[in-house]
Coordinates of C-alpha atoms in Angstrom, one line a residue:
M22 CA 120.5 109.4 75.7
D23 CA 117.2 111.9 75.2
H24 CA 116.0 111.1 79.0
K25 CA 113.3 113.3 78.3
K26 CA 111.7 111.1 76.1
L27 CA 112.6 108.4 77.6
G28 CA 110.4 109.7 80.6
L29 CA 113.7 108.9 83.2
K30 CA 112.6 111.1 85.6
K31 CA 109.0 110.0 86.1
F32 CA 110.9 105.7 85.3
F33 CA 113.0 107.0 88.5
W34 CA 110.5 108.0 90.7
D35 CA 108.8 104.8 89.8
I36 CA 111.7 103.2 91.1
I37 CA 111.9 104.5 94.2
Y38 CA 108.6 104.4 94.8
N39 CA 108.9 101.0 94.1
F40 CA 112.4 100.0 95.8
T41 CA 110.9 102.0 99.1
R42 CA 107.7 99.5 99.4
Q43 CA 110.2 96.2 99.0
G44 CA 112.8 97.9 101.3
L45 CA 109.8 97.9 104.2
T46 CA 108.5 95.0 102.3
L47 CA 111.8 93.5 102.9
I48 CA 112.2 94.6 107.1
L49 CA 108.4 92.9 107.0
G50 CA 109.1 89.9 105.4
L51 CA 112.4 89.8 108.3
F52 CA 111.0 89.6 111.2
T53 CA 107.7 87.5 109.9
S54 CA 110.8 84.6 108.6
I55 CA 112.0 85.3 112.1
F56 CA 109.3 84.4 113.8
L57 CA 107.8 81.5 111.4
T58 CA 111.6 79.8 111.4
R59 CA 111.4 79.5 115.4
G60 CA 108.2 79.7 115.8
L61 CA 107.6 75.9 113.5
G62 CA 111.4 75.0 113.8
V63 CA 113.3 73.4 110.1
D64 CA 111.1 70.6 110.1
A65 CA 107.8 72.3 110.0
R66 CA 109.7 74.9 107.9
G67 CA 110.3 72.8 105.4
I68 CA 106.3 71.3 105.1
Y69 CA 105.1 75.3 105.6
A70 CA 107.0 75.5 102.2
L71 CA 105.4 72.5 101.0
V72 CA 101.9 73.4 101.7
F73 CA 101.9 76.4 100.0
L74 CA 104.2 75.2 97.0
L75 CA 101.1 73.2 95.4
P76 CA 97.9 76.0 95.3
A77 CA 101.6 78.1 93.6
L78 CA 102.1 75.5 91.8
A79 CA 99.0 74.6 90.2
T80 CA 98.1 79.2 89.9
A81 CA 100.9 78.9 87.5
L82 CA 100.0 75.9 85.6
A83 CA 96.6 77.7 85.2
N84 CA 97.0 81.2 85.3
L85 CA 97.2 81.2 81.0
G86 CA 99.2 84.5 81.4
I87 CA 96.0 87.0 82.1
A88 CA 98.4 89.8 83.9
P89 CA 101.2 90.3 81.9
A90 CA 98.8 90.3 79.1
T91 CA 97.1 92.6 81.0
V92 CA 100.3 95.2 81.5
Y93 CA 101.3 94.7 78.5
L94 CA 97.3 95.9 76.8
V95 CA 96.9 98.0 79.7
A96 CA 100.4 100.2 78.5
H97 CA 99.4 100.3 75.1
K98 CA 95.7 101.0 75.3
E99 CA 94.3 98.1 73.6
I100 CA 91.9 97.3 76.5
P101 CA 89.8 100.2 77.7
K102 CA 90.2 101.2 81.6
E103 CA 85.9 100.9 81.9
D104 CA 86.6 97.2 80.3
I105 CA 89.7 95.6 81.8
F106 CA 88.5 95.0 85.2
S107 CA 85.1 93.1 84.0
T108 CA 87.1 91.2 81.5
N109 CA 89.9 90.2 83.9
M110 CA 87.6 88.6 86.7
V111 CA 86.0 86.8 84.0
L112 CA 89.4 85.4 83.0
T113 CA 90.1 84.9 86.6
V114 CA 86.9 82.8 87.8
G115 CA 87.9 80.6 84.7
S116 CA 91.3 79.7 85.6
S117 CA 91.1 79.8 88.8
L118 CA 88.9 76.6 88.1
L119 CA 91.1 75.1 86.0
G120 CA 93.7 75.7 89.0
I121 CA 91.4 74.0 91.5
A122 CA 90.8 71.6 90.0
I123 CA 95.3 70.8 89.1
S124 CA 95.7 70.8 92.3
L125 CA 92.8 68.7 94.0
V126 CA 94.6 66.0 91.2
L127 CA 98.0 66.5 92.8
A128 CA 97.0 66.8 96.5
I129 CA 94.4 63.8 95.9
F130 CA 96.2 61.4 93.7
F131 CA 100.4 62.8 93.9
N132 CA 100.8 63.8 97.3
D133 CA 103.0 60.8 98.0
V134 CA 105.9 61.0 95.1
L135 CA 105.1 65.5 95.1
F136 CA 104.6 66.1 98.7
P137 CA 105.8 63.2 100.5
G138 CA 105.4 63.3 104.3
V139 CA 103.0 66.5 104.3
E140 CA 99.6 65.3 105.2
Q141 CA 96.6 65.6 102.5
K142 CA 94.3 68.2 104.8
L143 CA 96.9 70.8 104.9
L144 CA 97.4 70.7 101.4
L145 CA 93.3 70.9 100.6
V146 CA 92.9 74.0 103.0
A147 CA 96.0 75.8 101.1
T148 CA 93.6 75.2 97.8
I149 CA 91.4 78.4 99.2
N150 CA 94.5 80.2 98.1
I151 CA 94.0 80.0 94.2
P152 CA 91.1 81.8 93.7
V153 CA 92.4 84.3 95.9
S154 CA 96.2 85.1 94.5
M155 CA 94.9 84.3 91.1
L156 CA 92.3 87.2 91.4
A157 CA 94.5 89.8 93.1
T158 CA 97.6 88.7 91.1
N159 CA 95.4 89.7 87.9
L160 CA 93.4 93.1 89.2
A161 CA 96.9 94.1 90.3
A162 CA 98.5 93.5 86.6
V163 CA 96.0 96.9 85.6
L164 CA 97.4 98.9 88.2
L165 CA 101.0 98.3 86.9
G166 CA 99.7 99.1 83.1
K167 CA 98.5 102.0 84.4
Q168 CA 101.7 102.8 85.6
D169 CA 100.2 103.6 89.2
F170 CA 103.2 103.0 91.2
R171 CA 102.4 104.6 94.0
S172 CA 98.6 102.8 94.8
Y173 CA 100.1 99.6 93.6
N174 CA 103.1 99.4 96.2
M175 CA 100.5 100.6 98.3
I176 CA 98.7 97.8 98.4
T177 CA 100.2 95.0 97.9
L178 CA 102.3 96.5 101.2
F179 CA 99.0 95.3 103.5
P180 CA 99.3 91.9 103.2
R181 CA 103.2 92.1 104.8
V182 CA 101.8 93.8 107.4
V183 CA 99.0 91.3 108.4
Q184 CA 101.8 88.4 107.9
L185 CA 103.8 89.7 110.9
I186 CA 101.1 90.0 113.0
L187 CA 99.7 87.2 113.1
S188 CA 103.6 85.1 112.6
F189 CA 103.4 86.8 115.8
L190 CA 100.1 86.0 117.1
L191 CA 99.6 82.6 116.4
V192 CA 103.3 80.6 115.3
W193 CA 104.9 82.7 118.2
L194 CA 103.2 83.8 121.2
L195 CA 100.4 81.3 121.2
K196 CA 102.4 77.7 119.0
L197 CA 99.5 76.6 116.4
G198 CA 102.4 75.5 114.4
I199 CA 102.0 74.9 111.2
Q200 CA 98.5 75.6 111.3
G201 CA 98.8 78.8 113.3
A202 CA 101.2 79.8 109.7
I203 CA 98.4 78.4 107.1
A204 CA 96.1 81.0 109.0
M205 CA 98.0 84.0 108.7
H206 CA 99.2 83.0 104.5
L207 CA 95.7 82.2 103.6
T208 CA 93.8 85.4 105.9
S209 CA 97.0 87.6 104.7
S210 CA 95.9 86.7 101.0
I211 CA 92.0 87.5 101.6
L212 CA 92.3 90.8 103.1
H213 CA 94.7 91.9 100.0
L214 CA 92.2 90.7 97.5
I215 CA 89.7 92.9 99.6
I216 CA 91.4 96.0 99.8
L217 CA 92.1 95.9 95.6
I218 CA 88.7 95.2 95.0
Y219 CA 87.8 98.3 96.2
F220 CA 90.8 100.3 95.7
L221 CA 89.7 99.8 91.6
V222 CA 85.8 100.2 91.8
K223 CA 86.0 103.4 93.7
S224 CA 88.9 104.1 90.8
K225 CA 88.2 106.5 88.0
G226 CA 87.3 105.3 85.3
I227 CA 87.6 101.6 86.7
G228 CA 84.6 98.6 87.8
F229 CA 82.7 96.1 87.0
H230 CA 80.4 96.9 83.5
F231 CA 80.0 93.9 81.8
N232 CA 79.6 94.0 78.1
F233 CA 79.4 90.2 76.8
E234 CA 80.4 91.1 73.5
R235 CA 83.5 93.9 74.8
I236 CA 84.4 91.1 77.4
V237 CA 84.5 88.3 74.6
R238 CA 87.0 90.2 72.6
H239 CA 89.0 92.4 74.9
S240 CA 89.4 87.8 76.4
K241 CA 90.4 86.9 73.2
Q242 CA 93.3 89.8 73.7
S243 CA 94.1 89.1 76.2
L244 CA 94.7 85.2 76.1
K245 CA 96.4 86.1 72.2
F246 CA 99.2 87.9 74.3
G247 CA 99.3 86.2 77.2
L248 CA 99.4 82.4 75.9
K249 CA 102.4 83.3 75.0
A250 CA 104.0 85.0 78.4
Y251 CA 101.8 82.0 80.1
I252 CA 104.6 79.1 78.9
A253 CA 107.2 81.4 79.7
N254 CA 105.9 82.2 83.4
V255 CA 105.3 78.3 84.1
I256 CA 108.3 77.2 83.0
G257 CA 109.9 79.8 84.8
F258 CA 108.5 78.7 88.2
L259 CA 109.3 75.1 87.5
N260 CA 112.7 76.1 87.1
Y261 CA 112.1 78.8 90.6
R262 CA 110.6 76.1 92.4
I263 CA 110.7 72.3 91.1
D264 CA 114.2 71.8 92.7
K265 CA 112.6 71.8 96.5
I266 CA 110.5 69.2 95.1
I267 CA 113.1 67.6 94.7
L268 CA 115.2 67.9 97.6
N269 CA 112.0 66.9 99.5
S270 CA 111.8 63.3 97.3
L271 CA 115.3 62.9 98.3
M272 CA 116.4 63.9 101.5
G273 CA 113.3 64.8 103.4
S274 CA 111.9 68.3 104.7
T275 CA 114.5 68.6 107.0
A276 CA 116.8 69.5 104.5
L277 CA 114.1 71.4 102.3
G278 CA 114.1 73.8 105.8
Y279 CA 117.0 74.9 105.6
Y280 CA 117.0 75.3 101.8
D281 CA 114.1 77.7 102.0
V282 CA 116.0 79.4 104.9
S283 CA 118.8 79.6 102.3
V284 CA 116.5 80.7 99.2
G285 CA 114.2 83.3 101.4
S286 CA 116.8 85.2 102.5
A287 CA 119.1 85.2 98.8
E288 CA 116.0 86.4 97.9
R289 CA 115.2 89.6 100.1
L290 CA 118.1 90.7 97.6
W291 CA 116.0 91.3 94.6
I292 CA 114.7 94.1 96.7
L293 CA 117.0 96.9 93.6
S294 CA 116.3 93.9 90.5
S295 CA 112.5 93.7 91.5
S296 CA 111.8 97.3 92.2
V297 CA 113.2 98.3 88.1
A298 CA 111.6 95.1 86.9
T299 CA 108.4 96.1 87.9
V300 CA 108.8 99.1 86.4
V301 CA 110.6 97.9 82.9
F302 CA 107.8 95.5 81.5
P303 CA 104.7 98.7 81.4
K304 CA 107.8 101.2 80.6
I305 CA 109.4 99.1 77.7
S306 CA 105.6 98.6 76.4
S307 CA 104.5 101.7 76.2
L308 CA 107.8 102.8 74.1
E309 CA 107.2 103.0 70.5
E310 CA 110.9 103.4 68.9
D311 CA 113.6 100.1 69.2
E312 CA 116.3 102.6 70.4
E313 CA 114.3 104.1 73.1
R314 CA 114.3 100.5 75.0
N315 CA 117.7 99.3 74.2
Q316 CA 118.9 102.4 76.1
L317 CA 116.8 101.9 79.0
T318 CA 117.0 98.7 78.8
L319 CA 121.3 98.6 79.0
L320 CA 120.8 102.1 80.7
V321 CA 119.0 99.2 84.0
L322 CA 121.5 97.0 83.3
K323 CA 124.8 97.6 83.6
N324 CA 124.0 100.0 86.8
L325 CA 121.5 97.0 87.7
F326 CA 124.8 95.3 87.8
F327 CA 127.3 96.9 89.8
A328 CA 124.8 97.5 92.6
T329 CA 124.2 94.5 93.2
T330 CA 127.2 92.4 92.5
V331 CA 128.5 95.4 95.7
I332 CA 125.5 94.2 97.8
G333 CA 126.0 90.3 97.3
V334 CA 129.6 90.5 98.6
I335 CA 129.0 93.0 101.3
A336 CA 125.9 89.9 102.6
Y337 CA 128.3 87.2 101.9
F338 CA 130.4 88.3 104.9
F339 CA 127.9 88.9 107.0
I340 CA 125.0 86.4 106.1
S341 CA 126.7 83.4 108.8
P342 CA 126.4 86.1 112.1
V343 CA 123.2 87.6 110.9
M344 CA 121.3 84.5 110.4
K345 CA 122.6 83.0 113.4
L346 CA 121.5 86.0 115.1
M347 CA 118.0 85.9 113.5
Y348 CA 117.5 82.3 113.5
G349 CA 119.3 80.5 116.1
V350 CA 122.5 78.3 115.3
E351 CA 120.0 75.2 114.3
F352 CA 120.2 76.8 111.1
E353 CA 123.5 78.1 111.3
P354 CA 123.9 76.1 108.4
A355 CA 121.9 78.0 105.7
A356 CA 123.7 80.2 105.9
V357 CA 126.4 78.1 103.3
G358 CA 123.3 77.9 101.2
F359 CA 123.0 81.3 100.9
K360 CA 126.2 81.8 99.9
L361 CA 126.0 79.4 97.5
L362 CA 123.5 80.8 95.8
L363 CA 124.3 84.1 95.5
P364 CA 125.5 83.7 91.9
G365 CA 122.3 83.2 91.2
I366 CA 120.5 85.3 92.6
I367 CA 122.5 88.2 91.2
A368 CA 121.8 86.5 87.4
V369 CA 118.0 86.5 88.5
G370 CA 118.2 89.5 89.0
L371 CA 120.0 91.1 85.8
S372 CA 117.9 87.8 83.9
R373 CA 114.2 89.0 84.9
I374 CA 115.3 92.7 83.0
L375 CA 116.2 91.7 80.2
A376 CA 113.2 88.9 80.1
N377 CA 110.9 91.8 80.5
D378 CA 112.8 93.2 78.0
I379 CA 112.0 90.4 75.4
S380 CA 108.4 90.7 76.4
G381 CA 107.9 94.1 76.1
R382 CA 108.9 93.8 72.2
N383 CA 105.6 91.6 72.0
K384 CA 108.1 88.0 72.2
P385 CA 107.8 86.4 75.9
E386 CA 108.0 83.3 73.3
I387 CA 111.9 83.7 73.2
S388 CA 112.4 84.0 77.2
A389 CA 110.3 80.4 77.1
V390 CA 112.3 78.6 74.7
V391 CA 115.5 80.0 77.3
A392 CA 113.8 79.3 80.7
F393 CA 113.1 75.4 79.7
I394 CA 117.1 75.2 78.9
G395 CA 117.5 76.4 82.2
L396 CA 115.4 74.1 83.8
V397 CA 116.3 70.9 81.9
L398 CA 119.7 72.2 83.5
N399 CA 118.5 73.1 87.1
I400 CA 116.7 69.2 86.9
I401 CA 119.7 67.3 85.5
L402 CA 122.2 69.1 88.0
N403 CA 119.7 68.6 91.3
Y404 CA 119.5 65.0 90.5
V405 CA 123.7 64.5 90.6
F406 CA 124.8 67.5 93.4
V407 CA 121.3 67.0 96.2
P408 CA 122.6 62.8 96.8
R409 CA 126.6 64.4 97.2
F410 CA 125.8 67.3 98.6
G411 CA 122.8 67.8 100.2
F412 CA 120.4 70.8 100.2
L413 CA 123.5 72.8 99.9
G414 CA 123.4 70.6 96.0
A415 CA 120.7 72.5 95.3
S416 CA 122.0 75.7 96.1
I417 CA 124.6 74.9 93.6
S418 CA 122.4 74.1 91.0
S419 CA 120.4 76.6 91.3
S420 CA 123.2 79.5 90.7
I421 CA 124.4 77.0 87.6
S422 CA 121.3 77.2 86.1
Y423 CA 120.1 80.8 86.8
T424 CA 122.9 82.3 85.6
T425 CA 122.8 80.0 82.3
I426 CA 119.2 81.5 81.5
F427 CA 121.0 84.8 81.9
I428 CA 123.8 84.3 79.6
I429 CA 121.7 83.1 76.8
R430 CA 119.2 86.7 77.3
W431 CA 122.4 88.9 77.5
I432 CA 123.3 87.1 73.6
L433 CA 120.2 87.5 72.3
F434 CA 118.9 91.2 73.8
L435 CA 122.8 92.3 72.3
R436 CA 121.7 90.1 68.6
I437 CA 118.2 91.8 68.6
S438 CA 119.4 95.9 69.9
G439 CA 122.5 95.7 67.8
R440 CA 124.6 95.9 71.2
R441 CA 128.1 95.1 72.0
W442 CA 128.6 92.7 74.9
F443 CA 131.5 95.8 76.6
E444 CA 129.0 98.5 76.7
F445 CA 127.5 96.1 79.8
F446 CA 131.1 96.7 81.6
V447 CA 131.3 99.8 81.0
I448 CA 130.2 103.6 82.9
D449 CA 130.3 106.3 80.7
K450 CA 130.2 109.9 80.9
R451 CA 126.6 110.4 79.9
D452 CA 125.2 107.8 82.9
V453 CA 127.7 109.9 85.4
D454 CA 125.8 112.9 84.1
F455 CA 122.7 110.6 85.0
W456 CA 123.1 109.7 87.7
K457 CA 124.3 113.1 89.4
T458 CA 121.0 114.4 87.6
V459 CA 119.1 111.0 89.9
I460 CA 121.0 112.0 93.2
W461 CA 120.8 116.1 92.5
K462 CA 116.7 115.3 92.0
F463 CA 116.2 112.8 94.9
R464 CA 118.4 114.8 97.2
T465 CA 115.6 117.9 96.7
K466 CA 112.8 116.1 96.7
I467 CA 114.2 114.3 100.2
S468 CA 114.5 118.2 101.2
E469 CA 111.0 119.6 100.1
K470 CA 109.2 117.2 102.4
L471 CA 111.9 117.6 105.3
N472 CA 110.9 121.3 105.8

């Protein structure tokens, strides 16, 4: 394996920057979660999850795949960087209007069906988050496409700091309840977008250069790729969140409150896989040879599998006392849900790498088909297990469907790459040599910083 040809030195440091940001996000998120959960209680925590599930659902349905298209096209240098900002702004305005329309229809006409127990006015206020989050996501994709992970990580860390401060002040200290939690969420999102826009406008070569002809041409390019990724993203979102809608409709917001804590805690184990997945898509997109892509993805997958499995085993044995300490005895049942989610959480981390590999080869439609299979399975299993086991049934359903998706994507990767299944489990001499080099360079860099 030619590490220099693959650019693995930069690839590794990009992962380190992402991992550092994810680590800080994890710490900030833990304290924010503590303030929210202890300040809101079980039932209100479930309502809070549902309130922002609406704009997230509307955003998923209306985003048109602009963000992944931006990453792919910028990485391939198919859109000049002086045009990408204005193109994304125009596309986001249109998709945001669509998202707001979807949100209003769901909040006004389907509130009792999809979000029983949630006040309609809370859902309407949360709609403000749609254009803000869509624009922030689509503009941040410019940084990912450029593989400017330092700037991306610094900017995306900022709203976590704001959320921590406001969750303490509004929810924990002032006891403003669900209204305080909504204000925290919206404020952090708006400030994040303002900083992101300011940074991009000030960046060299990136600005709002409005040229109607070029914007139309580049918009067609974005939508051509984006619509293929869009289907996979929508189905993937539903796969990760449809269980909350089903659980709330069958068991109520209290059960959802427990489940939301279980999911939120389990998803924090994605710190490593998310750090890697963020870097993999633009890196795969920028590589020209399939064999280079195959080598990189296999290297990442097998080392990530062993690392996340070790982390998962440790978490399994320590989660009960940790959750009791953080959230109190009231939320102790959520630890069981966490344990049942573990296999699926590990599978999702690996599955995202494979999905990004496939999308990076300009075949996102394959991921859409696989995600759809997982979605159908998830819905069926939730209606089977939730009535019998409550929120624990949702954990079981998610683990089974997530693992199924990973297995199918793994089989597809083997067919596309021509690799053999046992290579996934074998750490060979090349991997050992690579990680020896990585550790040595990491220690050297740390020593330089300290001295």
